[in-house]
Short mmCIF file of C-alpha atoms and ligand atoms in Angstrom, two decimals:
data_model
loop_
_atom_site.label_atom_id
_atom_site.label_comp_id
_atom_site.label_asym_id
_atom_site.label_seq_id
_atom_site.Cartn_x
_atom_site.Cartn_y
_atom_site.Cartn_z
CA MET A 1 76.95 125.93 107.15
CA PHE A 2 80.30 125.05 109.08
CA ASP A 3 82.13 127.31 110.37
CA ARG A 4 85.65 126.17 108.23
CA PRO A 5 87.91 124.67 111.18
CA HIS A 6 90.42 127.81 111.43
CA ASN A 7 93.03 125.70 113.36
CA LEU A 8 93.88 123.60 110.72
CA LYS A 9 94.92 126.40 108.17
CA GLU A 10 96.51 128.50 111.27
CA SER A 11 98.84 124.80 112.39
CA SER A 12 99.91 124.15 109.12
CA ASP A 13 100.87 127.82 108.17
CA THR A 14 103.14 127.87 111.68
CA GLN A 15 104.54 124.33 110.37
CA MET A 16 105.50 125.97 107.41
CA HIS A 17 106.79 129.10 108.37
CA ASP A 18 108.44 128.80 111.66
CA GLU A 19 111.30 126.25 111.72
CA SER A 20 112.41 126.36 115.39
CA ARG A 21 108.53 124.69 115.77
CA GLN A 22 108.55 121.77 113.58
CA GLY A 23 109.25 119.63 116.12
CA GLU A 24 106.52 120.04 118.32
CA ALA A 25 104.49 120.29 115.89
CA LEU A 26 104.91 116.65 114.41
CA MET A 27 104.50 115.66 117.99
CA ILE A 28 101.26 116.85 117.47
CA GLU A 29 99.04 114.98 116.49
CA ARG A 30 97.35 116.93 113.50
CA PRO A 31 93.87 117.80 113.85
CA LYS A 32 91.62 116.68 111.03
CA GLN A 33 89.96 118.72 109.09
CA TYR A 34 86.73 117.84 110.88
CA SER A 35 87.40 116.32 114.36
CA GLY A 36 84.79 116.99 117.20
CA ARG A 37 81.59 117.46 114.25
CA LYS A 38 79.46 114.85 115.05
CA LEU A 39 77.59 112.62 111.75
CA TYR A 40 74.19 110.79 111.99
CA ILE A 41 73.21 108.52 108.96
CA GLU A 42 70.55 106.52 108.80
CA SER A 43 69.84 104.18 106.32
CA TYR A 44 66.50 102.55 104.07
CA GLY A 45 66.22 99.98 101.85
CA CYS A 46 68.27 96.74 101.14
CA ALA A 47 71.53 95.76 102.76
CA MET A 48 73.84 96.95 100.35
CA ASN A 49 72.52 100.74 101.51
CA PHE A 50 73.40 99.65 104.81
CA ALA A 51 76.64 98.37 103.88
CA ASP A 52 77.10 101.65 101.99
CA SER A 53 76.90 103.50 104.84
CA GLU A 54 79.59 101.57 106.96
CA ILE A 55 81.77 102.79 104.08
CA VAL A 56 80.38 106.38 104.71
CA ALA A 57 81.02 106.68 107.80
CA SER A 58 84.64 105.19 107.66
CA LEU A 59 85.67 107.98 104.91
CA MET A 60 83.87 110.19 107.52
CA LEU A 61 85.46 108.91 110.71
CA ASP A 62 88.95 109.10 108.41
CA MET A 63 87.76 113.11 108.11
CA GLY A 64 87.96 113.42 111.80
CA PHE A 65 83.88 113.03 112.67
CA GLU A 66 82.06 110.71 114.98
CA THR A 67 78.95 109.42 114.97
CA THR A 68 76.04 110.09 116.60
CA PRO A 69 72.91 108.13 117.73
CA GLN A 70 70.62 111.79 118.27
CA TYR A 71 70.27 113.48 114.97
CA LYS A 72 69.40 116.52 116.82
CA GLU A 73 72.31 117.01 117.62
CA ALA A 74 74.37 116.41 114.71
CA ASP A 75 76.80 118.54 112.82
CA VAL A 76 76.17 116.57 109.28
CA ILE A 77 73.03 114.21 108.78
CA PHE A 78 73.06 111.98 105.71
CA ILE A 79 70.18 109.75 105.03
CA ASN A 80 70.85 106.84 102.44
CA THR A 81 67.77 106.36 100.72
CA CYS A 82 65.89 103.14 98.79
CA SER A 83 63.98 103.85 95.42
CA ILE A 84 62.50 100.27 94.74
CA ARG A 85 58.94 101.26 95.88
CA ASP A 86 57.49 104.47 95.87
CA ASN A 87 56.45 104.49 99.44
CA ALA A 88 60.09 103.83 99.97
CA GLU A 89 60.20 107.50 98.70
CA GLN A 90 57.64 108.36 100.44
CA ARG A 91 59.09 107.28 104.56
CA VAL A 92 62.26 109.37 103.01
CA ARG A 93 60.80 112.57 102.22
CA ASN A 94 59.07 112.49 105.47
CA ARG A 95 62.33 111.86 107.66
CA LEU A 96 63.63 114.20 105.22
CA ARG A 97 60.54 116.88 106.91
CA GLU A 98 61.96 115.85 110.40
CA PHE A 99 65.68 116.60 109.80
CA SER A 100 65.25 120.13 108.26
CA ALA A 101 62.63 121.08 111.34
CA ALA A 102 65.95 120.33 113.03
CA LYS A 103 67.99 122.20 110.66
CA LYS A 104 66.03 125.62 111.30
CA LYS A 105 66.49 125.01 114.83
CA LYS A 106 69.94 124.84 114.32
CA PRO A 107 71.13 126.52 110.73
CA GLY A 108 75.06 125.17 110.95
CA MET A 109 73.96 121.68 110.26
CA THR A 110 74.27 120.21 106.78
CA ILE A 111 71.44 117.53 105.64
CA GLY A 112 73.10 115.23 102.47
CA VAL A 113 70.62 112.47 100.76
CA LEU A 114 72.84 109.36 99.71
CA GLY A 115 71.92 106.42 97.97
CA CYS A 116 69.31 105.56 95.42
CA MET A 117 67.17 107.72 95.17
CA ALA A 118 69.65 110.51 95.26
CA GLU A 119 70.89 108.74 92.01
CA ARG A 120 67.43 108.64 90.77
CA LEU A 121 66.71 112.13 91.23
CA LYS A 122 69.86 113.94 90.75
CA SER A 123 70.06 117.96 91.43
CA LYS A 124 66.27 117.65 90.98
CA PHE A 125 66.13 116.76 94.73
CA LEU A 126 67.57 120.28 95.43
CA GLU A 127 64.98 122.01 94.18
CA GLU A 128 61.97 119.88 95.44
CA GLU A 129 63.68 119.90 99.08
CA LYS A 130 65.15 123.07 99.40
CA LEU A 131 67.00 121.82 102.84
CA VAL A 132 69.09 119.68 101.95
CA ASP A 133 72.69 120.52 100.57
CA ILE A 134 74.59 117.72 99.73
CA VAL A 135 73.11 114.69 96.50
CA ILE A 136 75.40 112.33 96.58
CA GLY A 137 74.77 109.11 94.65
CA PRO A 138 76.85 104.73 95.34
CA ASP A 139 79.35 105.78 93.56
CA SER A 140 80.43 109.41 94.51
CA TYR A 141 81.31 108.94 97.90
CA ARG A 142 85.04 108.79 97.94
CA ASP A 143 84.36 113.17 96.79
CA LEU A 144 82.19 113.19 100.51
CA PRO A 145 85.57 115.47 101.67
CA ASN A 146 85.09 117.78 98.23
CA LEU A 147 81.26 118.01 98.72
CA LEU A 148 81.71 118.96 102.27
CA SER A 149 83.50 122.21 101.87
CA GLN A 150 81.62 122.88 98.92
CA ALA A 151 78.62 122.87 101.36
CA ASP A 152 80.59 124.64 103.88
CA GLU A 153 81.16 127.79 101.82
CA GLY A 154 77.22 128.11 100.88
CA MET A 155 77.15 126.02 97.79
CA ARG A 156 74.65 123.35 97.30
CA ALA A 157 76.75 120.10 96.22
CA VAL A 158 75.23 117.28 93.80
CA ASN A 159 77.51 114.15 92.60
CA VAL A 160 75.80 111.42 90.85
CA LEU A 161 78.25 110.01 88.17
CA LEU A 162 77.63 106.36 88.00
CA SER A 163 81.33 104.33 87.75
CA ARG A 164 82.15 101.11 86.25
CA GLU A 165 84.64 100.15 88.39
CA GLU A 166 84.34 101.39 91.92
CA THR A 167 83.64 98.56 94.31
CA TYR A 168 84.97 101.24 97.97
CA ALA A 169 87.63 97.69 97.74
CA ASP A 170 90.47 99.20 100.10
CA ILE A 171 87.83 100.98 102.24
CA ASN A 172 87.63 99.64 105.62
CA PRO A 173 83.60 99.32 106.60
CA VAL A 174 83.11 100.99 109.67
CA ARG A 175 80.33 98.76 111.23
CA LEU A 176 77.44 100.72 112.23
CA ASN A 177 74.87 99.27 115.17
CA SER A 178 76.82 96.04 114.95
CA ASN A 179 75.98 92.92 117.44
CA GLY A 180 79.82 92.47 116.67
CA ILE A 181 79.24 88.97 115.73
CA SER A 182 77.88 89.38 111.90
CA ALA A 183 78.70 91.13 109.57
CA PHE A 184 77.67 92.16 105.68
CA VAL A 185 80.69 92.13 103.49
CA SER A 186 79.78 93.47 99.56
CA ILE A 187 81.37 91.70 96.86
CA MET A 188 79.85 93.34 93.89
CA ARG A 189 78.02 96.45 92.91
CA GLY A 190 75.45 97.11 90.19
CA CYS A 191 73.34 95.22 88.31
CA ASP A 192 73.52 94.50 84.36
CA ASN A 193 70.28 92.62 84.44
CA MET A 194 66.91 94.81 83.36
CA CYS A 195 63.81 93.37 85.15
CA SER A 196 60.79 95.65 83.59
CA PHE A 197 59.79 96.46 87.26
CA CYS A 198 63.27 97.78 88.83
CA VAL A 199 64.66 100.82 89.20
CA VAL A 200 68.01 99.65 90.46
CA PRO A 201 70.00 99.01 87.29
CA PHE A 202 69.61 102.98 86.78
CA THR A 203 70.41 104.12 90.63
CA ARG A 204 72.99 101.20 90.87
CA GLY A 205 74.78 101.45 87.88
CA ARG A 206 76.27 98.23 85.72
CA GLU A 207 77.79 95.71 87.16
CA ARG A 208 80.92 95.17 88.76
CA SER A 209 82.42 92.60 90.80
CA ARG A 210 85.43 93.49 93.73
CA ASP A 211 88.73 91.69 93.86
CA PRO A 212 88.74 88.59 96.12
CA GLU A 213 91.58 89.52 97.40
CA SER A 214 90.33 92.22 99.01
CA ILE A 215 86.88 90.30 99.69
CA VAL A 216 88.44 87.28 101.94
CA LYS A 217 91.02 90.21 103.46
CA GLU A 218 87.97 91.60 105.24
CA ALA A 219 85.64 88.16 106.07
CA SER A 220 89.53 87.50 108.05
CA GLU A 221 89.50 90.40 109.74
CA LEU A 222 86.29 90.20 111.26
CA PHE A 223 86.93 86.35 112.43
CA GLU A 224 89.61 87.74 114.34
CA GLN A 225 87.78 90.59 115.87
CA GLY A 226 84.97 87.87 116.96
CA TYR A 227 82.84 88.08 114.04
CA ARG A 228 81.25 84.59 113.06
CA GLU A 229 79.16 85.10 110.25
CA VAL A 230 79.48 87.09 107.46
CA THR A 231 77.32 87.83 104.54
CA LEU A 232 77.94 88.04 101.31
CA LEU A 233 76.06 90.89 99.43
CA GLY A 234 75.54 91.66 95.54
CA GLN A 235 72.06 92.16 93.36
CA ASN A 236 72.81 89.14 91.97
CA VAL A 237 75.89 86.65 93.50
CA ASP A 238 75.54 84.13 91.16
CA SER A 239 76.94 86.57 88.65
CA TYR A 240 79.94 87.47 90.34
CA LYS A 241 83.42 87.52 88.36
CA TRP A 242 86.39 87.93 88.78
CA ALA A 243 89.58 88.24 85.92
CA GLU A 244 87.58 87.14 83.10
CA GLY A 245 86.04 84.52 85.03
CA ALA A 246 89.10 82.85 86.68
CA VAL A 247 86.95 83.46 89.87
CA ASN A 248 83.14 82.69 89.89
CA PHE A 249 80.80 82.98 92.57
CA ALA A 250 81.52 79.49 93.59
CA ASN A 251 84.98 79.98 93.96
CA LEU A 252 84.63 82.78 96.13
CA LEU A 253 82.27 81.15 98.56
CA GLU A 254 85.18 78.52 98.79
CA LEU A 255 87.91 80.98 99.46
CA VAL A 256 85.56 82.32 102.46
CA ALA A 257 84.42 79.16 103.57
CA GLN A 258 88.11 77.95 104.58
CA ILE A 259 88.95 81.19 106.23
CA ASN A 260 87.79 79.60 109.45
CA PRO A 261 85.36 76.08 109.97
CA LEU A 262 83.39 78.88 112.83
CA LEU A 263 82.91 81.10 110.46
CA ARG A 264 79.55 81.11 109.07
CA VAL A 265 79.38 82.12 105.26
CA ARG A 266 75.51 83.72 103.76
CA PHE A 267 74.58 85.06 100.43
CA SER A 268 72.38 87.58 99.25
CA THR A 269 70.78 87.17 96.73
CA SER A 270 70.42 84.68 93.99
CA HIS A 271 69.25 84.68 90.46
CA PRO A 272 67.10 82.23 88.87
CA LYS A 273 69.09 82.05 85.83
CA ASP A 274 72.26 82.21 87.41
CA ILE A 275 72.35 80.14 90.29
CA THR A 276 74.73 76.94 89.15
CA ASP A 277 74.83 73.79 90.51
CA GLU A 278 78.91 74.49 91.36
CA VAL A 279 77.32 76.63 93.95
CA LEU A 280 75.27 73.90 95.48
CA HIS A 281 77.52 71.53 95.52
CA THR A 282 80.32 74.13 97.70
CA MET A 283 77.64 74.58 99.79
CA LYS A 284 77.62 70.94 100.35
CA LYS A 285 81.32 70.97 100.40
CA TYR A 286 81.48 73.21 103.62
CA GLU A 287 79.35 72.42 106.76
CA ASN A 288 80.01 76.81 107.71
CA ILE A 289 78.50 77.89 104.38
CA CYS A 290 74.74 78.04 105.96
CA ASN A 291 71.90 76.00 103.68
CA HIS A 292 70.25 78.73 103.06
CA ILE A 293 68.89 80.43 99.57
CA HIS A 294 66.94 83.39 98.89
CA LEU A 295 65.77 82.70 95.57
CA PRO A 296 63.14 85.86 94.06
CA VAL A 297 60.75 84.61 92.02
CA GLN A 298 58.25 87.68 92.05
CA SER A 299 55.62 85.06 89.88
CA GLY A 300 54.44 82.29 89.11
CA ASN A 301 53.19 82.49 86.14
CA SER A 302 55.60 82.11 82.58
CA ARG A 303 53.86 84.90 81.05
CA VAL A 304 54.20 87.64 83.15
CA LEU A 305 57.89 86.50 84.37
CA GLU A 306 58.57 87.27 80.61
CA LEU A 307 57.23 90.69 80.47
CA MET A 308 58.99 91.41 83.85
CA ASN A 309 62.32 90.42 81.98
CA ARG A 310 63.15 87.67 84.58
CA THR A 311 64.53 85.38 81.61
CA TYR A 312 63.21 82.29 83.23
CA THR A 313 59.84 80.68 83.82
CA ARG A 314 57.34 78.83 85.98
CA GLU A 315 58.78 74.99 85.00
CA TRP A 316 62.72 76.42 85.02
CA TYR A 317 62.27 77.75 88.40
CA ILE A 318 60.95 74.65 89.59
CA GLU A 319 63.94 72.75 88.24
CA ARG A 320 65.67 74.93 90.19
CA ILE A 321 64.37 74.55 93.18
CA ASP A 322 63.74 71.10 92.75
CA THR A 323 67.44 70.35 91.95
CA ILE A 324 68.81 72.31 95.59
CA LYS A 325 66.22 70.03 97.86
CA ARG A 326 67.91 67.09 95.58
CA LEU A 327 71.34 67.71 96.26
CA ILE A 328 71.37 69.95 99.98
CA PRO A 329 67.40 68.40 101.38
CA ASP A 330 67.90 70.78 104.70
CA CYS A 331 68.06 73.62 102.50
CA SER A 332 65.96 76.70 103.26
CA ILE A 333 64.47 78.65 101.03
CA SER A 334 63.40 81.97 100.75
CA THR A 335 61.73 84.33 97.86
CA ASP A 336 61.11 87.81 97.01
CA ILE A 337 57.21 87.92 95.11
CA ILE A 338 55.38 90.47 93.22
CA ILE A 339 51.73 90.63 93.81
CA GLY A 340 49.71 92.46 90.68
CA PHE A 341 52.01 93.27 88.24
CA CYS A 342 51.27 94.98 84.55
CA THR A 343 47.95 92.92 83.32
CA GLU A 344 48.51 89.97 85.28
CA THR A 345 45.56 88.07 85.44
CA GLU A 346 43.38 86.09 88.42
CA GLU A 347 44.85 83.29 86.73
CA GLU A 348 48.18 83.94 86.50
CA HIS A 349 47.98 84.93 90.60
CA GLN A 350 46.95 81.55 91.07
CA ASP A 351 49.96 80.50 89.00
CA THR A 352 51.53 82.18 91.96
CA LEU A 353 49.86 80.64 94.99
CA SER A 354 50.05 76.83 93.16
CA LEU A 355 54.07 77.67 92.97
CA MET A 356 54.30 79.15 96.28
CA GLU A 357 52.36 75.87 97.74
CA TYR A 358 55.03 73.53 95.43
CA ALA A 359 58.00 75.45 96.95
CA GLN A 360 56.72 75.60 99.89
CA PHE A 361 59.41 78.43 101.13
CA ASP A 362 60.33 79.22 104.05
CA PHE A 363 59.94 83.43 103.75
CA ALA A 364 59.06 85.17 102.14
CA TYR A 365 59.06 89.12 101.08
CA MET A 366 55.69 90.04 99.34
CA TYR A 367 55.32 93.48 97.85
CA THR A 368 52.38 94.92 95.37
CA TYR A 369 53.65 96.04 92.48
CA SER A 370 54.79 99.95 91.99
CA GLU A 371 55.70 101.21 89.10
CA ARG A 372 58.78 103.15 88.73
CA PRO A 373 59.77 106.62 86.77
CA GLY A 374 62.03 105.33 84.00
CA THR A 375 61.38 101.65 83.90
CA LEU A 376 61.12 99.48 81.08
CA ALA A 377 57.83 98.22 82.78
CA ALA A 378 56.37 101.86 83.71
CA LYS A 379 57.99 103.09 79.58
CA ARG A 380 56.06 100.27 78.10
CA PHE A 381 52.97 99.03 79.87
CA GLU A 382 50.00 100.55 82.30
CA ASP A 383 49.78 99.30 85.55
CA ASP A 384 46.54 98.51 85.32
CA ILE A 385 45.66 96.10 88.48
CA PRO A 386 43.38 98.37 90.32
CA GLU A 387 44.43 98.64 94.42
CA GLU A 388 42.21 97.09 95.42
CA VAL A 389 42.82 94.26 93.42
CA LYS A 390 46.29 94.38 94.49
CA THR A 391 45.00 94.55 97.78
CA ARG A 392 43.17 91.11 98.19
CA ARG A 393 45.93 89.17 95.84
CA PHE A 394 48.56 90.32 98.73
CA ASN A 395 46.14 89.32 101.48
CA GLU A 396 46.12 85.80 99.91
CA VAL A 397 49.97 85.34 99.23
CA LEU A 398 50.40 86.50 102.70
CA LYS A 399 47.72 83.84 104.00
CA MET A 400 49.26 81.08 102.05
CA GLN A 401 52.59 82.14 102.97
CA GLN A 402 51.54 81.95 106.43
CA SER A 403 50.53 78.75 106.27
CA CYS A 404 54.00 77.61 104.40
CA SER A 405 56.15 78.93 106.81
CA LEU A 406 54.32 77.44 109.85
CA LYS A 407 54.67 74.34 107.75
CA ARG A 408 58.04 75.13 107.65
CA LEU A 409 59.04 75.80 110.88
CA GLU A 410 57.16 72.75 112.47
CA GLN A 411 59.21 70.69 110.61
CA HIS A 412 62.48 71.42 112.87
CA ILE A 413 60.43 70.30 115.92
CA GLY A 414 62.16 67.33 117.73
CA LYS A 415 65.71 68.06 115.64
CA THR A 416 68.76 69.76 117.25
CA HIS A 417 70.11 72.35 115.35
CA GLN A 418 73.44 74.28 115.68
CA VAL A 419 72.25 77.93 116.67
CA LEU A 420 74.72 80.79 116.14
CA ILE A 421 74.16 82.85 119.77
CA ASP A 422 73.46 87.02 118.60
CA GLY A 423 72.08 87.76 121.94
CA TYR A 424 69.40 88.66 123.87
CA SER A 425 65.55 88.03 123.21
CA LYS A 426 63.99 91.15 122.56
CA LYS A 427 61.14 89.43 125.17
CA SER A 428 63.37 88.23 127.79
CA ASP A 429 66.76 88.90 128.99
CA LYS A 430 66.78 85.14 130.36
CA ASP A 431 66.83 83.89 126.94
CA PHE A 432 69.56 83.65 124.44
CA SER A 433 68.41 84.44 120.74
CA GLY A 434 70.12 83.14 117.61
CA LYS A 435 69.89 81.86 114.17
CA SER A 436 69.76 78.45 112.89
CA GLU A 437 71.66 78.40 109.88
CA HIS A 438 68.52 77.90 107.78
CA ASN A 439 67.92 81.43 109.47
CA ILE A 440 65.30 80.87 111.31
CA THR A 441 65.44 82.97 114.99
CA VAL A 442 65.86 80.00 117.57
CA VAL A 443 64.90 81.19 121.26
CA PHE A 444 66.44 79.31 123.76
CA PRO A 445 66.65 79.96 128.06
CA ALA A 446 70.30 81.80 129.09
CA ASN A 447 72.89 80.07 131.34
CA GLU A 448 75.65 81.21 132.32
CA ASN A 449 78.33 79.20 130.70
CA ASN A 450 77.38 80.86 126.94
CA LYS A 451 77.76 83.73 125.96
CA PRO A 452 76.88 85.49 122.06
CA GLY A 453 79.48 84.51 119.74
CA ASP A 454 79.11 80.95 120.57
CA TYR A 455 77.64 77.83 118.79
CA VAL A 456 75.18 76.14 120.78
CA ASN A 457 73.02 73.03 120.01
CA VAL A 458 69.73 73.88 120.64
CA GLU A 459 67.25 70.78 120.23
CA ILE A 460 63.74 72.74 119.19
CA VAL A 461 60.72 71.72 121.01
CA ARG A 462 57.89 74.27 119.77
CA CYS A 463 57.78 76.94 117.40
CA THR A 464 55.96 80.23 116.86
CA PRO A 465 54.56 81.74 113.74
CA ALA A 466 57.41 82.96 112.95
CA THR A 467 60.45 82.06 115.82
CA LEU A 468 61.38 78.35 117.14
CA ILE A 469 62.00 77.20 120.12
CA GLY A 470 64.07 75.24 122.22
CA GLN A 471 66.39 74.18 124.82
CA ILE A 472 70.51 74.00 124.32
CA ILE A 473 71.24 69.97 124.78
N1 LIG B 1 67.99 91.59 93.54
C1 LIG B 1 67.56 91.10 93.75
C2 LIG B 1 66.82 92.35 94.32
C3 LIG B 1 66.36 93.86 94.23
S1 LIG B 1 64.73 94.61 95.27
C4 LIG B 1 66.76 90.46 92.88
O1 LIG B 1 67.31 90.53 91.45
O2 LIG B 1 65.87 90.17 93.64
C5 LIG B 1 64.46 93.76 96.25
C6 LIG B 1 62.85 92.75 95.84
O3 LIG B 1 61.84 94.52 95.61
C7 LIG B 1 62.99 92.30 94.19
O4 LIG B 1 63.21 91.07 94.74
C8 LIG B 1 61.64 93.08 94.29
O5 LIG B 1 60.14 91.43 94.52
C9 LIG B 1 60.48 94.35 94.78
N2 LIG B 1 60.43 94.99 93.43
C10 LIG B 1 61.39 96.12 92.80
N3 LIG B 1 60.98 96.56 91.75
C11 LIG B 1 59.85 96.27 91.96
C12 LIG B 1 58.60 97.30 92.41
N4 LIG B 1 58.94 98.05 91.21
N5 LIG B 1 57.43 96.93 92.84
C13 LIG B 1 57.39 95.99 93.53
N6 LIG B 1 58.38 95.31 94.16
C14 LIG B 1 59.38 95.30 93.34
FE1 LIG B 2 66.29 94.44 89.90
FE2 LIG B 2 66.45 92.28 88.91
FE3 LIG B 2 68.88 93.15 88.82
FE4 LIG B 2 67.70 92.45 90.70
S1 LIG B 2 68.24 91.10 89.10
S2 LIG B 2 68.42 94.27 91.04
S3 LIG B 2 65.23 92.87 90.52
S4 LIG B 2 67.42 94.54 87.56
FE1 LIG B 3 66.44 100.36 97.27
FE2 LIG B 3 68.81 100.69 96.75
FE3 LIG B 3 69.00 98.68 97.96
S1 LIG B 3 66.39 101.11 94.85
S2 LIG B 3 66.94 97.90 97.45
S3 LIG B 3 68.62 100.84 98.43
S4 LIG B 3 69.55 98.67 95.41
#
């Protein structure tokens, strides 16, 4: 456990009892409770979790902590966790074992588990992982000062209350591992959909939207600090709603796009049942709203979609894709696919492949189904597709996507795209790397006139399986 920082208590007592020293005491900045203590924070899972870690870092810095990239030298280790699939949880457990070994060498260390796994397992975590001191769910981060002092006193601390209101709207996130150019801005929390495979409604609670004013303020401040791209985040951004629907997602998108034409605006994730034509028209109206939509399909078969409780059919999804391509011909579309969901037949799997061929997704995140305890699917259906069948189907889906991605990339050859430079290529510092508005990485020779954060026009000359290669024109 930590020693309680004694100087805090002493200095406040002195101020109270020795009037003659009051002026002097006022001039000296009062040490914060945890001044000089080091925080190491590691995040797993979706962008929302990474954005939450930036809120946590902000709260911790307010208490006097500073961050360190070395967990072995930290006083507090936080691991912000994901429960979406079993392997995500296993990765966290392995990592906790490494942290626990470090704690044995440095007994004063505090280990905290944050995020979705904390919410799912609650106090069970303390029983399962003996060296964990704090378990804190995604809506309870404001309680950190409390939990830390409980941990200091040798108690093991848990707060996993979910909230219907909390959006952390007033907290200014501390940008962690930032390139100073792109940032996430959280616009809502939780999810009211009940996709039968999904643990998120249980770990993140009810859906609630953040007030638009604080969103616009955060994005404007980022722009003033030199950021050139914000990604508006929510599990289902299309159901963003403020003041009884007076501000919907299309309105919010417009407000953020109006901050400055040089600020690129992205968003994730859209839901096929909710994405409106109004959003598409807003995207069309503003050059700085990037032409890219992440629209998870999950399956190409209507019966499977119904079991998944996605509330749309294959035909509905195809109609949405057609409309996007009609209104914004240059739009890139990406997706998520679950392979081997309960009772999925060979023909139904073929439907997923044929839908992929039809949609020609620019990229896709593909997962074999992983049963999550407590979800509707776990209660209602048997996870009956054998692992080797899931793997074989996964490889077929992967192969299909690789061929679609390559075809889509090749279509960019010969075109000129506006690219936001976000740094140097991983392979060579003689090359800049950046993103096209389609969210595709573009690599091209660096020059002295430009720097990260600049927009440049790049002519695409060739591609690799995941990257466009070009030159500034
Ligand atoms: N809110 C987003 C995504 C949330 S989770 C949406 O509605 O699409 C990200 C992706 O993880 C999901 O789109 C889904 O493809 C995948 N996923 C969720 N639960 C899963 C499970 N139990 N097994 C495998 N993949 C899962
Ligand atoms: Fe999960 Fe569905 Fe909500 Fe996405 S929309 S977070 S998949 S329940
Ligand atoms: Fe994982 Fe929680 Fe995100 S389960 S995907 S970290 S909302």
